[in-house]
PDB file of C-alpha atoms and ligand atoms in Angstrom:
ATOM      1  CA  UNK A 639     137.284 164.621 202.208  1.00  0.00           C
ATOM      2  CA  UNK A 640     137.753 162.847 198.978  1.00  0.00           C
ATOM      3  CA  UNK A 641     140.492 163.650 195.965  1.00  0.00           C
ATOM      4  CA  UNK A 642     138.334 165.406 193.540  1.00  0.00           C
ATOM      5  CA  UNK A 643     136.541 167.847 196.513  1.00  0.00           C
ATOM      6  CA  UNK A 644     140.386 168.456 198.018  1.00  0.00           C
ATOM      7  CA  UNK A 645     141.350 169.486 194.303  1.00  0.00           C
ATOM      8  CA  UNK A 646     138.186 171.645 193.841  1.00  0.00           C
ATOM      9  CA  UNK A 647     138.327 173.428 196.983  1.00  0.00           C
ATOM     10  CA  UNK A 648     142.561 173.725 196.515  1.00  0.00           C
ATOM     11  CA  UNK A 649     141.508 175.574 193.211  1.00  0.00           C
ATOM     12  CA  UNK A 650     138.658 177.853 194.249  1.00  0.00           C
ATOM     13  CA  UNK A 651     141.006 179.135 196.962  1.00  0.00           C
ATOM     14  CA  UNK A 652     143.602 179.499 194.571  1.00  0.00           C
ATOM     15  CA  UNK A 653     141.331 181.498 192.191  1.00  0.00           C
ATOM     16  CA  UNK A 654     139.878 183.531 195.118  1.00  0.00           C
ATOM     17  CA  UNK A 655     143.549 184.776 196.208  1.00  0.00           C
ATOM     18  CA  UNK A 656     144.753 185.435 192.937  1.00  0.00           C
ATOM     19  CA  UNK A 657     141.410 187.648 192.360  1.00  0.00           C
ATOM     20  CA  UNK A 658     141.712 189.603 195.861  1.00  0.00           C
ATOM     21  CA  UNK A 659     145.525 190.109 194.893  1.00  0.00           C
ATOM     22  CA  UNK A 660     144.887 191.724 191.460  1.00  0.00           C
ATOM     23  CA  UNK A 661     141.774 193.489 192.716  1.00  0.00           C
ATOM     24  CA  UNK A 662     139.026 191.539 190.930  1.00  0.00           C
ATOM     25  CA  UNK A 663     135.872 189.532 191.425  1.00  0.00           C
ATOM     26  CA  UNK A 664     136.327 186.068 191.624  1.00  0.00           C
ATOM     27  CA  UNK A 665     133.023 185.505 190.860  1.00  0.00           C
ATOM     28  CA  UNK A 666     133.813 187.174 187.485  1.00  0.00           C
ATOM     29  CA  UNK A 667     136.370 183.838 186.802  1.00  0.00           C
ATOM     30  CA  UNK A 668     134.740 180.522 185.485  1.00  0.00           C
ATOM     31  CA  UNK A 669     136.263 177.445 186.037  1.00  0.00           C
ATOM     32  CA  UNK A 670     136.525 174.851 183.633  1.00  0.00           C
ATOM     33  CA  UNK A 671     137.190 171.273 185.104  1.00  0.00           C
ATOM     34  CA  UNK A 672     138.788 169.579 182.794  1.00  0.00           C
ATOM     35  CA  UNK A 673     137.848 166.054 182.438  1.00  0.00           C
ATOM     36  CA  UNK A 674     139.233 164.562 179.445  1.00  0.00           C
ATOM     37  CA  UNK A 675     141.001 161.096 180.059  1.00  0.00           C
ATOM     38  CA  UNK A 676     138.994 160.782 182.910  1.00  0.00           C
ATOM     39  CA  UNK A 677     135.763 158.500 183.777  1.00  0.00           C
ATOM     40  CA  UNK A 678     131.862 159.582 183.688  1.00  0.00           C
ATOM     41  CA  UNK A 679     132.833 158.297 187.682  1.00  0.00           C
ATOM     42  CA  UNK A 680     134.761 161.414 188.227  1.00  0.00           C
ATOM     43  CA  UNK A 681     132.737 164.060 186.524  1.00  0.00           C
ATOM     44  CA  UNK A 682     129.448 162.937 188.274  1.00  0.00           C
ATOM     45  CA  UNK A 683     130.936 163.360 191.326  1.00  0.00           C
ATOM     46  CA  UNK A 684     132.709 166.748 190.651  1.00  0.00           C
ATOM     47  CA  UNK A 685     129.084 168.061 189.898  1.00  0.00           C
ATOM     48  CA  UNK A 686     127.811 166.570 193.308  1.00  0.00           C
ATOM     49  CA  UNK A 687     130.257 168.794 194.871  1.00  0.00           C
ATOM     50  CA  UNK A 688     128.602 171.916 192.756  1.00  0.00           C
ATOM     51  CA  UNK A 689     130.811 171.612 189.663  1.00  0.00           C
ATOM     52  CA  UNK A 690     128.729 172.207 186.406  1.00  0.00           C
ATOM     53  CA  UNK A 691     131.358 173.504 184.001  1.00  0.00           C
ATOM     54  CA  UNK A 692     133.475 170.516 182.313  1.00  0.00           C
ATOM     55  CA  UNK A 693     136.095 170.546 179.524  1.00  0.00           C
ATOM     56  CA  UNK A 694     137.068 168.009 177.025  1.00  0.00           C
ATOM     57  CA  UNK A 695     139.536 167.579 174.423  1.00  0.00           C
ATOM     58  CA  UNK A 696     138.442 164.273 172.227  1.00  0.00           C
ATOM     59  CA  UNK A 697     135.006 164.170 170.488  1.00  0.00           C
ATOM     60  CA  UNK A 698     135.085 160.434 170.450  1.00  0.00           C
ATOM     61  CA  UNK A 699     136.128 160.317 174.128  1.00  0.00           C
ATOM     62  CA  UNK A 700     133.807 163.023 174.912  1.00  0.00           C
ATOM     63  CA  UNK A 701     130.314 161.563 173.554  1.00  0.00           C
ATOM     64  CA  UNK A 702     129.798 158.233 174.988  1.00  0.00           C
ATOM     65  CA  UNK A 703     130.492 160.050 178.183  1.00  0.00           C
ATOM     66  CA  UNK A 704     128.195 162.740 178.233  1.00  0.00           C
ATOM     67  CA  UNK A 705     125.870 160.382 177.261  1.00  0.00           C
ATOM     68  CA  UNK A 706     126.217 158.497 179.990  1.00  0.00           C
ATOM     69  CA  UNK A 707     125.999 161.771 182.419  1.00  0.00           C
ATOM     70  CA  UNK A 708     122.942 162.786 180.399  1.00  0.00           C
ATOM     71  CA  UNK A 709     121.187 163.375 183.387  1.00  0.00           C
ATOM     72  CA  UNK A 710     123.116 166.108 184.828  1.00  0.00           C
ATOM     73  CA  UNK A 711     122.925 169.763 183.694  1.00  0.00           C
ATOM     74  CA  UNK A 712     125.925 170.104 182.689  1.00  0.00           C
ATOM     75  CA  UNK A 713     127.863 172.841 180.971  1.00  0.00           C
ATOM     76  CA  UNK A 714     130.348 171.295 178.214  1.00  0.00           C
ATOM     77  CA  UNK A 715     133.374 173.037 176.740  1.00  0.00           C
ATOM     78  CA  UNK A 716     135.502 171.760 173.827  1.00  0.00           C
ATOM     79  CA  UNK A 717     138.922 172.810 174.219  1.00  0.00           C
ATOM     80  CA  UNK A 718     140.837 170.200 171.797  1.00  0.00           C
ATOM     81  CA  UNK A 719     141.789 170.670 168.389  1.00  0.00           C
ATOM     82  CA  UNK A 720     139.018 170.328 166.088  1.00  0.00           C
ATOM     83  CA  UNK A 721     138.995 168.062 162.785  1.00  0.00           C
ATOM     84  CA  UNK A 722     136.596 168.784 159.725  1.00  0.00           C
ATOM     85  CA  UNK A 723     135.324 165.166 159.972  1.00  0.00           C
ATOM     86  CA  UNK A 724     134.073 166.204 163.873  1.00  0.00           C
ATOM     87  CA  UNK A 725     131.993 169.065 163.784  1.00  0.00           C
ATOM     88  CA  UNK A 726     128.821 167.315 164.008  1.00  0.00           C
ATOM     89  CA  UNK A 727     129.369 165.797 167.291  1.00  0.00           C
ATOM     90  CA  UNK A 728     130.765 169.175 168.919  1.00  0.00           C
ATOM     91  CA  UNK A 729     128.107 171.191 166.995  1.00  0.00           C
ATOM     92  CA  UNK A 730     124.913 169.386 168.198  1.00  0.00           C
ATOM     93  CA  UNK A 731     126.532 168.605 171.757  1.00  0.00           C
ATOM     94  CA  UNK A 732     129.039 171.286 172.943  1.00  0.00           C
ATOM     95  CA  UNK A 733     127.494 174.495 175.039  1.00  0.00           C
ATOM     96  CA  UNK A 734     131.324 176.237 174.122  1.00  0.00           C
ATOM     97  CA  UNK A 735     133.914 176.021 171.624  1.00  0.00           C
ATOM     98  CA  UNK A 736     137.352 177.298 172.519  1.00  0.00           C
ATOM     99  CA  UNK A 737     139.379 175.790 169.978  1.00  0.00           C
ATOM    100  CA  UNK A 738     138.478 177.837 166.836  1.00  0.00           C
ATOM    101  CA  UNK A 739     140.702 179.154 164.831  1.00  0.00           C
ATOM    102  CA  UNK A 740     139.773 178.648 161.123  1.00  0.00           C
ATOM    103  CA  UNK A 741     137.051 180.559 159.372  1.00  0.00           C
ATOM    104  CA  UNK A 742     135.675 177.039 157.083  1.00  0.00           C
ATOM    105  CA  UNK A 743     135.626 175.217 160.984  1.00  0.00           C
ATOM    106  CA  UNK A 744     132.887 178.131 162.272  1.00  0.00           C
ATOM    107  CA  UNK A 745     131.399 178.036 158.872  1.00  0.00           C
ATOM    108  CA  UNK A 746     131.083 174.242 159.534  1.00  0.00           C
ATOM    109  CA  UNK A 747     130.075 174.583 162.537  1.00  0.00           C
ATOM    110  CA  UNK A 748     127.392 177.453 162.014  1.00  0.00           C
ATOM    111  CA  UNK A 749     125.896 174.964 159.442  1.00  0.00           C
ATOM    112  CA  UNK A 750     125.824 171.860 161.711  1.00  0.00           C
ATOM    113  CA  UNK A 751     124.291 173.709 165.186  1.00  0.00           C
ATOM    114  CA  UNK A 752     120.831 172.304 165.735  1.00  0.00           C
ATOM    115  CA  UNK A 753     117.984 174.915 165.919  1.00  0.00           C
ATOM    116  CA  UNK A 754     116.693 173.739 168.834  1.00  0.00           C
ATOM    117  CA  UNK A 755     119.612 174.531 170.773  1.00  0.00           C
ATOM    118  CA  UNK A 756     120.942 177.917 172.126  1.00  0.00           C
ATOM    119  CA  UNK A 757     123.631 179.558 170.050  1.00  0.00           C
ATOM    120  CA  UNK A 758     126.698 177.623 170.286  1.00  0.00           C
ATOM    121  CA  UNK A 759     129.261 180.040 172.033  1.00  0.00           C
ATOM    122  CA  UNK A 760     132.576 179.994 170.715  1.00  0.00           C
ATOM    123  CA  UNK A 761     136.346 181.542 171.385  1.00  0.00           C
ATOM    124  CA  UNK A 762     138.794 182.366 168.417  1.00  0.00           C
ATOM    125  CA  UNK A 763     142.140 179.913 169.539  1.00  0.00           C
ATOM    126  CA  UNK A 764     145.184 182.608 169.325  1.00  0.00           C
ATOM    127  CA  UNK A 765     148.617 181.117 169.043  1.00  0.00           C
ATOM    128  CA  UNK A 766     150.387 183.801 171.261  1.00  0.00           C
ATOM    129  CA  UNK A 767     153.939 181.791 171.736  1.00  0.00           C
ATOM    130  CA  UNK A 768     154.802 182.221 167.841  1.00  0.00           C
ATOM    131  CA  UNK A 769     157.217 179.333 166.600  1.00  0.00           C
ATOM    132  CA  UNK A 770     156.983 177.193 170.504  1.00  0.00           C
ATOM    133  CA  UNK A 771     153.792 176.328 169.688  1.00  0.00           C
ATOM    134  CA  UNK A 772     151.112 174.903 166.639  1.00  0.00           C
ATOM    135  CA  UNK A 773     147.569 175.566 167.478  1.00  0.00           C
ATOM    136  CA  UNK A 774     145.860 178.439 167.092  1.00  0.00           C
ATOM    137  CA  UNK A 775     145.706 181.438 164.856  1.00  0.00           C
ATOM    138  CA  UNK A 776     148.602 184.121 164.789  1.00  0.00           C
ATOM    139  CA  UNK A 777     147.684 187.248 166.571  1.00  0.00           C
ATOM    140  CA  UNK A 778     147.818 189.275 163.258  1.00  0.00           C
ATOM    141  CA  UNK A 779     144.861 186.967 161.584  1.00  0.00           C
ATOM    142  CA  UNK A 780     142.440 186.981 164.918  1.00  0.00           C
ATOM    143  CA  UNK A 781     140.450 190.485 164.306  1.00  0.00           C
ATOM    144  CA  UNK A 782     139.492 189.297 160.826  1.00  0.00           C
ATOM    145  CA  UNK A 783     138.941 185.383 161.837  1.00  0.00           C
ATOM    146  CA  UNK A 784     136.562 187.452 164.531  1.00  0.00           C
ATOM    147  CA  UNK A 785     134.670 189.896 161.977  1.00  0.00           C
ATOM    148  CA  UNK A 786     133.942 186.556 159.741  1.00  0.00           C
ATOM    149  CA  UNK A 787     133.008 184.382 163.122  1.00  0.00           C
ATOM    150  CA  UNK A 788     130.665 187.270 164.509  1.00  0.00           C
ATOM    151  CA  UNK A 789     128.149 187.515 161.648  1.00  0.00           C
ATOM    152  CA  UNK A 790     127.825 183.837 161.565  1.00  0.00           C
ATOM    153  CA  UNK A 791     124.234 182.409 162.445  1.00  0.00           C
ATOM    154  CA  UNK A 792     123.575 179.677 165.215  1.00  0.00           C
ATOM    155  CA  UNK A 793     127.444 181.094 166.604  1.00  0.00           C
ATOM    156  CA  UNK A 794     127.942 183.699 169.220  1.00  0.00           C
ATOM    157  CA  UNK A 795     131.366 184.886 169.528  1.00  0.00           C
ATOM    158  CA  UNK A 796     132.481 185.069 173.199  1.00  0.00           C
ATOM    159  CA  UNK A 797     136.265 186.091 173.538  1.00  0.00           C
ATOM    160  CA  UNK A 798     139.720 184.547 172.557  1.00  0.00           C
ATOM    161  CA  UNK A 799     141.599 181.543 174.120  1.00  0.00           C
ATOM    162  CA  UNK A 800     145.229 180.515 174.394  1.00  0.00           C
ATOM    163  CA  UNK A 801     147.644 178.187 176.069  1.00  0.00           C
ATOM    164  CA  UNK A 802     150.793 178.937 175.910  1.00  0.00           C
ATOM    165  CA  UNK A 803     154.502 176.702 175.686  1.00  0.00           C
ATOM    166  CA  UNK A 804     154.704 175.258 178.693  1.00  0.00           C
ATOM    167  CA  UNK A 805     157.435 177.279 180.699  1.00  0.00           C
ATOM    168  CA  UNK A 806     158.452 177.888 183.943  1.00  0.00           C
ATOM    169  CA  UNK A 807     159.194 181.556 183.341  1.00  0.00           C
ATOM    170  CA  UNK A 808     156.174 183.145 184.421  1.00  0.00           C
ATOM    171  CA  UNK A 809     157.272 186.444 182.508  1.00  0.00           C
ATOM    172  CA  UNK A 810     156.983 184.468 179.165  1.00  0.00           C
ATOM    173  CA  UNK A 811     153.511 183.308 180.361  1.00  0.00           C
ATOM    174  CA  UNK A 812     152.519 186.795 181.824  1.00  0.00           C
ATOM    175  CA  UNK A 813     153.728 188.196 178.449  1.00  0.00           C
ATOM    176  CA  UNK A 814     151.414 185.298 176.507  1.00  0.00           C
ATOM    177  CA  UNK A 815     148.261 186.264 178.465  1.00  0.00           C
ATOM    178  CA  UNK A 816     149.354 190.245 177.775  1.00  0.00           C
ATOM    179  CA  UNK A 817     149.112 189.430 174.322  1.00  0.00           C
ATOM    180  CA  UNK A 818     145.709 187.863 174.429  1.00  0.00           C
ATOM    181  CA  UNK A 819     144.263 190.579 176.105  1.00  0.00           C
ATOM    182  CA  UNK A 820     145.460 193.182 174.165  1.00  0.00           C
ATOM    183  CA  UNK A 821     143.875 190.937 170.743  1.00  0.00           C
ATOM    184  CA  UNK A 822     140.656 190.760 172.198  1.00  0.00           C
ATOM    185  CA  UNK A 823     140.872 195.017 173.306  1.00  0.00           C
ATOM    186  CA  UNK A 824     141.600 195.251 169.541  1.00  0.00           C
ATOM    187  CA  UNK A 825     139.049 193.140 168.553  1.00  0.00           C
ATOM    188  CA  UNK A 826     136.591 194.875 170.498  1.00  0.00           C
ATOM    189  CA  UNK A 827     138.023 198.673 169.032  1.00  0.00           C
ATOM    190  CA  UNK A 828     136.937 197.383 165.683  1.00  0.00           C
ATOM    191  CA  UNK A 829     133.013 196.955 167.139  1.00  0.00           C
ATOM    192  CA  UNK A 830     133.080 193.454 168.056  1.00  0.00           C
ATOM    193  CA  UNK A 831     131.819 192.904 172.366  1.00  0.00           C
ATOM    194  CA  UNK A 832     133.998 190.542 173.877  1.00  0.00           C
ATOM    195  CA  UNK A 833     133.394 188.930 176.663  1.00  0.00           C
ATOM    196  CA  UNK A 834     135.913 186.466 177.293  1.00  0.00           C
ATOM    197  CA  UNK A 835     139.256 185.464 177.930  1.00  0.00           C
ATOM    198  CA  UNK A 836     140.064 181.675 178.429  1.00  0.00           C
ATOM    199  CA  UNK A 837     143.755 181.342 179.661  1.00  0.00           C
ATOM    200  CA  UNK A 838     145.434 179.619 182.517  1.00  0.00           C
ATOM    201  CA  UNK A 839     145.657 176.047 183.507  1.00  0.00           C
ATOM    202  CA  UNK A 840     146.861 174.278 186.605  1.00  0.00           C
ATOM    203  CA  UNK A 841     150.453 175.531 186.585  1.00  0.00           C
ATOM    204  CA  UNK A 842     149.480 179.018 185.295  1.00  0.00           C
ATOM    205  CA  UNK A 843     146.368 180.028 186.283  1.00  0.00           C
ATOM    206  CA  UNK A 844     147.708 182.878 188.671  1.00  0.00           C
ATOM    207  CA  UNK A 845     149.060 184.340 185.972  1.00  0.00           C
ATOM    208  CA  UNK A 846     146.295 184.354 183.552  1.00  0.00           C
ATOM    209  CA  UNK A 847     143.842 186.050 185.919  1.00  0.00           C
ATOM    210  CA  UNK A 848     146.560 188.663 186.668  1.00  0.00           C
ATOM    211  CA  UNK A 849     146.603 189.570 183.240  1.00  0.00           C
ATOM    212  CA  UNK A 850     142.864 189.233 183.037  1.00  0.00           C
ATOM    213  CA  UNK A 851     141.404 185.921 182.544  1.00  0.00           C
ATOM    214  CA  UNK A 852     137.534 185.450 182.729  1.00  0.00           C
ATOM    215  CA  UNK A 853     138.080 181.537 182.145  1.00  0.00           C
ATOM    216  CA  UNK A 854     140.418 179.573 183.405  1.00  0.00           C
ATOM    217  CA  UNK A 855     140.387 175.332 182.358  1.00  0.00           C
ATOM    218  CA  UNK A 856     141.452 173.246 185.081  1.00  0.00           C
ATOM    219  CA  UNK A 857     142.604 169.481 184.961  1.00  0.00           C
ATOM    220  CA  UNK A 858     145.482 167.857 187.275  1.00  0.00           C
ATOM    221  CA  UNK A 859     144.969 170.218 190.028  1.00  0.00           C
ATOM    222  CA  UNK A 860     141.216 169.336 190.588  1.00  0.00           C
ATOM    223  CA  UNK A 861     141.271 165.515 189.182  1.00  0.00           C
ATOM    224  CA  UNK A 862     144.963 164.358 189.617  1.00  0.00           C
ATOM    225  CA  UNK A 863     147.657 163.199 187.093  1.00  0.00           C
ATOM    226  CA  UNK A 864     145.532 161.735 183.535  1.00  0.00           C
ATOM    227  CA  UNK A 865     146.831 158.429 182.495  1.00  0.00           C
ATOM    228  CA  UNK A 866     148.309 159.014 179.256  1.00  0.00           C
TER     229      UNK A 866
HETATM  230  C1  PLP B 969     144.354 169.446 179.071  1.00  0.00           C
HETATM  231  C2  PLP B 969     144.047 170.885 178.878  1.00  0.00           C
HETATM  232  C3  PLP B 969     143.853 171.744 179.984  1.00  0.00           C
HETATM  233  C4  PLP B 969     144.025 171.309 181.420  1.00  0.00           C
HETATM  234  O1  PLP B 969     145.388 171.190 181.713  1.00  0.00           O
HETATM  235  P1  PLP B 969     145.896 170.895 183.223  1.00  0.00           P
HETATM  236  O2  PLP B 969     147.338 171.232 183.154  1.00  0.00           O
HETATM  237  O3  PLP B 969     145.632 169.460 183.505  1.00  0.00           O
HETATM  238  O4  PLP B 969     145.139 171.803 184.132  1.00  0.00           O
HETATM  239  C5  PLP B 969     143.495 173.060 179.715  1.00  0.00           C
HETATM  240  N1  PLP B 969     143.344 173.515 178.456  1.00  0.00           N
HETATM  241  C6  PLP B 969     143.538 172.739 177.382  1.00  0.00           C
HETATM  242  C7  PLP B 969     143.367 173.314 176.013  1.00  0.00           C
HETATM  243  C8  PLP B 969     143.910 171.404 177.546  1.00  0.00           C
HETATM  244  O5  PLP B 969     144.120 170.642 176.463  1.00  0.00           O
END
């Protein structure tokens, strides 16, 4: 058995046995293999083992590749911080955006989504560690980044994402997914259905689907160690 199908079968059991353990579905949890710094080498074969959801964080990384796996149907997620200057490329190429967390960015975005293409589907980026970490909105400002994303043609608002400071006190990062889920219930009190919830990585993706994940983005533990 090679690297990649090792990794993808280590995580799928991993996922099923946090599901059984909480009481849930695994079917109900996506994963997200996340491919940035890795080659079009390694994706292609992570979708020969059944793989069809991939994440990257780098426009410019991310286009020449899927380019080059044009011939797969693929699902493609951008999870990376998004620059005004970039929209294009993730608006006319992305299936998912998880990294929103400005108003002007969806606006941008809304603008720039080809109408030949399915709604773009996108998550509202919470910052739920407060000062330990940058991205992301504050939890106070998510509901009304939400009620100006929703209306917002060529856009369908999925859910909320996070990642929290990296930690090995799984409290903190039980506490961090908490948080998440309790934005999006409030979100979805004030009329808006969510869908959603992208948290948990390799080192905390137990976590995140005991407190509810319905998306978890997965890099070293199905690819290995990235380069840089
Ligand atoms: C890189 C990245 C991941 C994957 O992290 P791993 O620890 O390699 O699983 C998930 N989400 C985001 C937003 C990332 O940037």
């Amino acid at each position: 058995m090679g690297t990649i199908e090792k990794g993808l079968q280590g995580v799928k059991s991993r996922i099923a046995s946090a599901a059984r353990e909480h009481r849930r579905d695994p079917r109900e949890i996506v994963l997200v293999a996340v491919s940035k710094a890795h080659g079009q080498a390694r994706v292609r074969e992570a979708y020969g083992l059944g793989q069809r959801d991939f994440g990257e964080s780098y426009v410019q990384e991310a286009l020449p590749k899927m380019d080059a796996l044009a011939d797969l149907r693929a699902t493609w997620h951008f999870i990376g911080p998004i620059q005004s200057n970039k929209t294009r490329g993730i608006a006319e190429r992305f299936d998912w955006v998880h990294s929103l967390d400005r108003v002007r960015i969806a606006e941008r975005l809304s603008a720039q989504r080809p109408d030949a293409l399915a709604a773009l589907n996108v998550l509202v980026q919470v910052n739920t560690s407060g000062e330990a970490s940058k991205s992301g909105c504050a939890p106070e400002e998510a509901s009304a980044i939400a009620q100006a994303v929703a209306p917002l043609p060529r856009l369908r608002l999925r859910g909320l994402m996070t990642v929290p400071e990296p930690t090995p006190e799984r409290a903190v990062l039980r506490a961090r997914f908490r948080l998440l889920r309790e934005v999006a219930e409030r979100i979805r009190e004030g009329g808006i259905p969510l869908d959603t919830l992208s948290m948990g990585m390799s080192d905390d993706f137990e976590e995140a689907i005991a407190c509810g994940s319905t998306l978890v983005r997965v890099g070293t533990a199905i690819f290995g160690a990235r380069e840089q």
